[in-house]
């Protein structure tokens, strides 16, 4: 099973709302990632979790708050977002954090901030 | 700074034609991954190549990793409309958590 699941599929929120994105994998992978992708661009790395600990934060604004409750789950909490944060948010996982390992992506959450 | 130059950025061809997409770098990668992405969906991993000179086939798709592990190509034979999508290459190394992404090739196969 090489599946990464994400919910919700679509999310529309106002700038004062608080919402969360969820990601789950059952491949036993120890590294999980959040990416942001704008149209016609490759994914941009936001956060890396390795063994359930936040290893990398790519200078992401604090209005994005990641959380890793256990080795299979990854959340992204959203608060006070801006319209320019509208994008496809992707979760991925890999065996471990080393870049040589193939990453498996979820279907993404299409986020629209009004 | 590691870069991965992907070309062409856009390709529109007729069904049945052949095509090749290239990813080139001056840096050596431990592995190179190819993904296909549909609009509004996440990238789907097609193949990972790790050995210099390696060739992998996936039905009508042939992937090659350069001998020096600095470049890779994707060749599609007899393209079908179902091959339409955004193709992305991404290189990884043992010393870096970050995948280095190509800019993507938007491929349209016309019936």
Short mmCIF file of C-alpha atoms in Angstrom, two decimals:
data_model
loop_
_atom_site.label_atom_id
_atom_site.label_comp_id
_atom_site.label_asym_id
_atom_site.label_seq_id
_atom_site.Cartn_x
_atom_site.Cartn_y
_atom_site.Cartn_z
CA UNK A 1 0.00 0.00 0.00
CA UNK A 2 1.61 3.25 -1.16
CA UNK A 3 -1.30 5.49 -0.30
CA UNK A 4 -1.22 8.82 1.45
CA UNK A 5 -4.65 10.23 2.24
CA UNK A 6 -5.57 13.86 2.80
CA UNK A 7 -8.72 15.57 4.02
CA UNK A 8 -10.53 17.68 3.11
CA UNK A 9 -10.24 17.65 -0.67
CA UNK A 10 -11.39 21.26 -0.92
CA UNK A 11 -11.49 24.02 1.70
CA UNK A 12 -12.76 27.58 1.50
CA UNK A 13 -12.05 29.80 4.47
CA UNK A 14 -12.15 33.43 5.46
CA UNK A 15 -9.14 35.30 6.74
CA UNK A 16 -10.36 35.09 10.34
CA UNK A 17 -11.17 31.37 10.30
CA UNK A 18 -9.25 28.55 11.93
CA UNK A 19 -9.12 25.26 10.04
CA UNK A 20 -6.97 22.14 9.88
CA UNK A 21 -5.71 19.92 7.10
CA UNK A 22 -5.15 16.25 7.82
CA UNK A 23 -2.83 13.65 6.33
CA UNK A 24 -2.40 9.95 7.02
CA UNK A 25 -0.06 7.22 5.83
CA UNK A 26 0.25 3.57 6.81
CA UNK A 27 3.47 2.68 5.03
CA UNK A 28 5.58 2.84 8.17
CA UNK A 29 7.38 5.88 6.80
CA UNK A 30 9.28 7.94 9.36
CA UNK A 31 9.42 11.21 7.42
CA UNK A 32 6.39 13.29 6.51
CA UNK A 33 6.21 16.56 4.62
CA UNK A 34 3.94 19.48 3.91
CA UNK A 35 4.25 21.21 0.54
CA UNK A 36 2.50 24.18 -1.01
CA UNK A 37 1.95 24.22 -4.75
CA UNK A 38 0.84 27.12 -6.91
CA UNK A 39 -0.55 26.60 -10.39
CA UNK A 40 1.97 25.46 -13.02
CA UNK A 41 4.80 25.38 -10.46
CA UNK A 42 6.56 22.49 -8.71
CA UNK A 43 5.77 21.87 -5.03
CA UNK A 44 7.48 24.09 -2.46
CA UNK A 45 8.59 22.45 0.75
CA UNK A 46 7.10 23.90 3.94
CA UNK A 47 7.83 21.46 6.79
CA UNK A 48 9.60 18.16 7.36
CA UNK A 49 8.85 15.82 10.24
CA UNK A 50 11.29 13.06 11.01
CA UNK A 51 10.39 10.44 13.61
CA UNK A 52 7.44 12.61 14.69
CA UNK A 53 9.63 15.63 15.41
CA UNK A 54 9.71 18.83 13.39
CA UNK A 55 13.06 18.80 11.64
CA UNK A 56 12.71 21.51 9.04
CA UNK A 57 10.65 24.68 8.84
CA UNK A 58 11.34 26.43 5.55
CA UNK A 59 10.72 29.90 6.99
CA UNK A 60 6.98 29.41 6.86
CA UNK A 61 4.81 32.15 8.46
CA UNK A 62 3.42 31.30 11.90
CA UNK A 63 -0.13 31.35 10.57
CA UNK A 64 0.71 27.80 9.43
CA UNK A 65 1.24 25.45 12.37
CA UNK A 66 2.14 21.80 11.78
CA UNK A 67 1.51 18.97 14.20
CA UNK A 68 2.43 15.29 14.16
CA UNK A 69 0.24 13.41 16.69
CA UNK A 70 1.81 10.05 15.84
CA UNK A 71 3.91 8.34 13.20
CA UNK A 72 0.97 7.96 10.80
CA UNK A 73 -0.70 11.34 11.11
CA UNK A 74 0.24 14.85 10.14
CA UNK A 75 -1.88 17.96 10.59
CA UNK A 76 -1.53 21.51 9.35
CA UNK A 77 -3.40 24.09 11.41
CA UNK A 78 -4.37 27.27 9.60
CA UNK A 79 -5.21 30.60 11.21
CA UNK A 80 -5.51 34.14 9.91
CA UNK A 81 -4.51 33.21 6.39
CA UNK A 82 -4.16 35.65 3.52
CA UNK A 83 -5.67 35.35 0.03
CA UNK A 84 -2.18 34.71 -1.36
CA UNK A 85 -2.08 31.51 0.71
CA UNK A 86 -4.63 29.99 -1.65
CA UNK A 87 -2.94 26.98 -3.23
CA UNK A 88 -2.86 23.19 -3.39
CA UNK A 89 -1.46 21.82 -0.14
CA UNK A 90 0.25 18.48 -0.45
CA UNK A 91 1.31 15.97 2.14
CA UNK A 92 4.01 13.42 1.37
CA UNK A 93 5.88 10.68 3.17
CA UNK A 94 9.11 8.78 2.68
CA UNK A 95 11.07 6.05 4.42
CA UNK A 96 13.25 8.63 6.13
CA UNK A 97 14.33 12.24 5.64
CA UNK A 98 17.21 11.64 3.24
CA UNK A 99 16.51 13.16 -0.16
CA UNK A 100 17.41 9.97 -2.01
CA UNK A 101 14.25 8.29 -0.71
CA UNK A 102 11.23 8.40 -2.96
CA UNK A 103 8.38 10.50 -1.67
CA UNK A 104 4.75 9.49 -1.99
CA UNK A 105 2.21 12.27 -2.23
CA UNK A 106 -1.38 12.53 -1.17
CA UNK A 107 -4.12 13.90 -3.45
CA UNK A 108 -3.85 17.35 -1.92
CA UNK A 109 -6.22 19.90 -0.39
CA UNK A 110 -7.28 22.76 -2.64
CA UNK A 111 -7.41 25.76 -0.29
CA UNK A 112 -9.13 29.02 -1.16
CA UNK A 113 -8.79 31.97 1.22
CA UNK A 114 -11.38 34.69 0.74
CA UNK B 1 22.91 25.80 -5.36
CA UNK B 2 21.55 22.68 -6.99
CA UNK B 3 19.34 23.21 -10.03
CA UNK B 4 17.44 20.80 -12.24
CA UNK B 5 16.62 22.17 -15.67
CA UNK B 6 13.65 20.48 -17.27
CA UNK B 7 12.74 20.82 -20.94
CA UNK B 8 10.58 21.38 -22.78
CA UNK B 9 8.23 23.29 -20.48
CA UNK B 10 5.28 22.71 -22.78
CA UNK B 11 4.62 20.10 -25.44
CA UNK B 12 1.49 19.53 -27.50
CA UNK B 13 1.56 16.62 -29.95
CA UNK B 14 -0.77 14.28 -31.80
CA UNK B 15 -1.72 10.86 -30.53
CA UNK B 16 0.73 8.23 -31.75
CA UNK B 17 3.79 10.47 -31.82
CA UNK B 18 6.91 9.93 -29.71
CA UNK B 19 8.41 12.47 -27.32
CA UNK B 20 11.27 12.95 -24.90
CA UNK B 21 11.47 15.12 -21.78
CA UNK B 22 14.85 16.01 -20.32
CA UNK B 23 16.11 16.92 -16.87
CA UNK B 24 19.67 18.20 -16.65
CA UNK B 25 21.89 19.37 -13.84
CA UNK B 26 25.51 20.12 -13.10
CA UNK B 27 25.04 18.36 -9.75
CA UNK B 28 25.18 14.65 -8.98
CA UNK B 29 22.06 13.09 -7.52
CA UNK B 30 21.69 9.91 -5.48
CA UNK B 31 18.30 9.32 -7.01
CA UNK B 32 15.96 10.91 -9.50
CA UNK B 33 12.21 10.58 -9.35
CA UNK B 34 9.66 11.17 -12.09
CA UNK B 35 6.11 12.16 -11.25
CA UNK B 36 2.96 12.80 -13.25
CA UNK B 37 0.38 15.22 -11.94
CA UNK B 38 -3.20 15.84 -13.02
CA UNK B 39 -4.79 19.27 -12.40
CA UNK B 40 -5.88 19.61 -8.77
CA UNK B 41 -4.33 16.29 -7.77
CA UNK B 42 -1.11 15.31 -6.05
CA UNK B 43 1.94 14.11 -8.00
CA UNK B 44 1.97 10.38 -8.63
CA UNK B 45 5.35 8.69 -8.53
CA UNK B 46 6.11 6.96 -11.83
CA UNK B 47 9.64 5.72 -11.26
CA UNK B 48 12.81 6.21 -9.24
CA UNK B 49 16.24 5.73 -10.82
CA UNK B 50 19.32 5.42 -8.63
CA UNK B 51 22.13 3.83 -10.68
CA UNK B 52 24.12 5.67 -13.34
CA UNK B 53 23.10 4.41 -16.79
CA UNK B 54 19.97 2.77 -15.44
CA UNK B 55 17.03 2.31 -17.78
CA UNK B 56 13.53 1.55 -16.51
CA UNK B 57 10.43 0.88 -18.56
CA UNK B 58 6.82 1.41 -17.59
CA UNK B 59 4.67 0.25 -20.50
CA UNK B 60 5.28 2.90 -23.21
CA UNK B 61 7.40 5.09 -20.92
CA UNK B 62 11.19 4.66 -20.80
CA UNK B 63 13.23 6.40 -18.12
CA UNK B 64 16.99 6.77 -18.24
CA UNK B 65 19.49 8.03 -15.65
CA UNK B 66 22.70 9.46 -17.06
CA UNK B 67 25.97 7.64 -16.46
CA UNK B 68 27.20 10.46 -14.23
CA UNK B 69 23.83 10.70 -12.40
CA UNK B 70 23.47 14.36 -13.42
CA UNK B 71 20.69 14.01 -15.96
CA UNK B 72 17.66 11.94 -16.82
CA UNK B 73 15.18 11.54 -19.64
CA UNK B 74 11.64 10.31 -20.07
CA UNK B 75 10.70 8.94 -23.48
CA UNK B 76 7.09 8.17 -24.39
CA UNK B 77 6.41 5.96 -27.37
CA UNK B 78 3.14 6.25 -29.28
CA UNK B 79 1.67 8.84 -26.92
CA UNK B 80 -1.97 8.45 -25.91
CA UNK B 81 -4.44 11.13 -24.70
CA UNK B 82 -4.25 9.46 -21.28
CA UNK B 83 -0.59 10.53 -21.08
CA UNK B 84 -1.70 14.16 -20.83
CA UNK B 85 -0.51 15.81 -17.63
CA UNK B 86 2.28 17.68 -15.89
CA UNK B 87 5.50 15.66 -15.69
CA UNK B 88 7.93 16.59 -12.92
CA UNK B 89 11.42 15.36 -12.23
CA UNK B 90 12.95 15.64 -8.77
CA UNK B 91 16.48 14.83 -7.65
CA UNK B 92 17.58 13.80 -4.19
CA UNK B 93 20.87 13.31 -2.37
CA UNK B 94 21.85 11.50 0.82
CA UNK B 95 23.12 14.70 2.42
CA UNK B 96 20.03 16.82 1.91
CA UNK B 97 16.41 16.41 2.97
CA UNK B 98 15.30 18.64 0.12
CA UNK B 99 14.18 17.33 -3.26
CA UNK B 100 15.38 19.52 -6.11
CA UNK B 101 12.52 19.94 -8.56
CA UNK B 102 12.46 20.59 -12.28
CA UNK B 103 10.03 23.27 -13.46
CA UNK B 104 7.75 20.65 -15.02
CA UNK B 105 6.66 19.74 -18.54
CA UNK B 106 3.03 20.26 -19.42
CA UNK B 107 2.18 17.57 -21.95
CA UNK B 108 -0.96 17.58 -24.08
CA UNK B 109 -1.73 14.64 -26.36
CA UNK B 110 -4.39 15.47 -28.92
CA UNK B 111 -6.65 12.68 -30.22
#
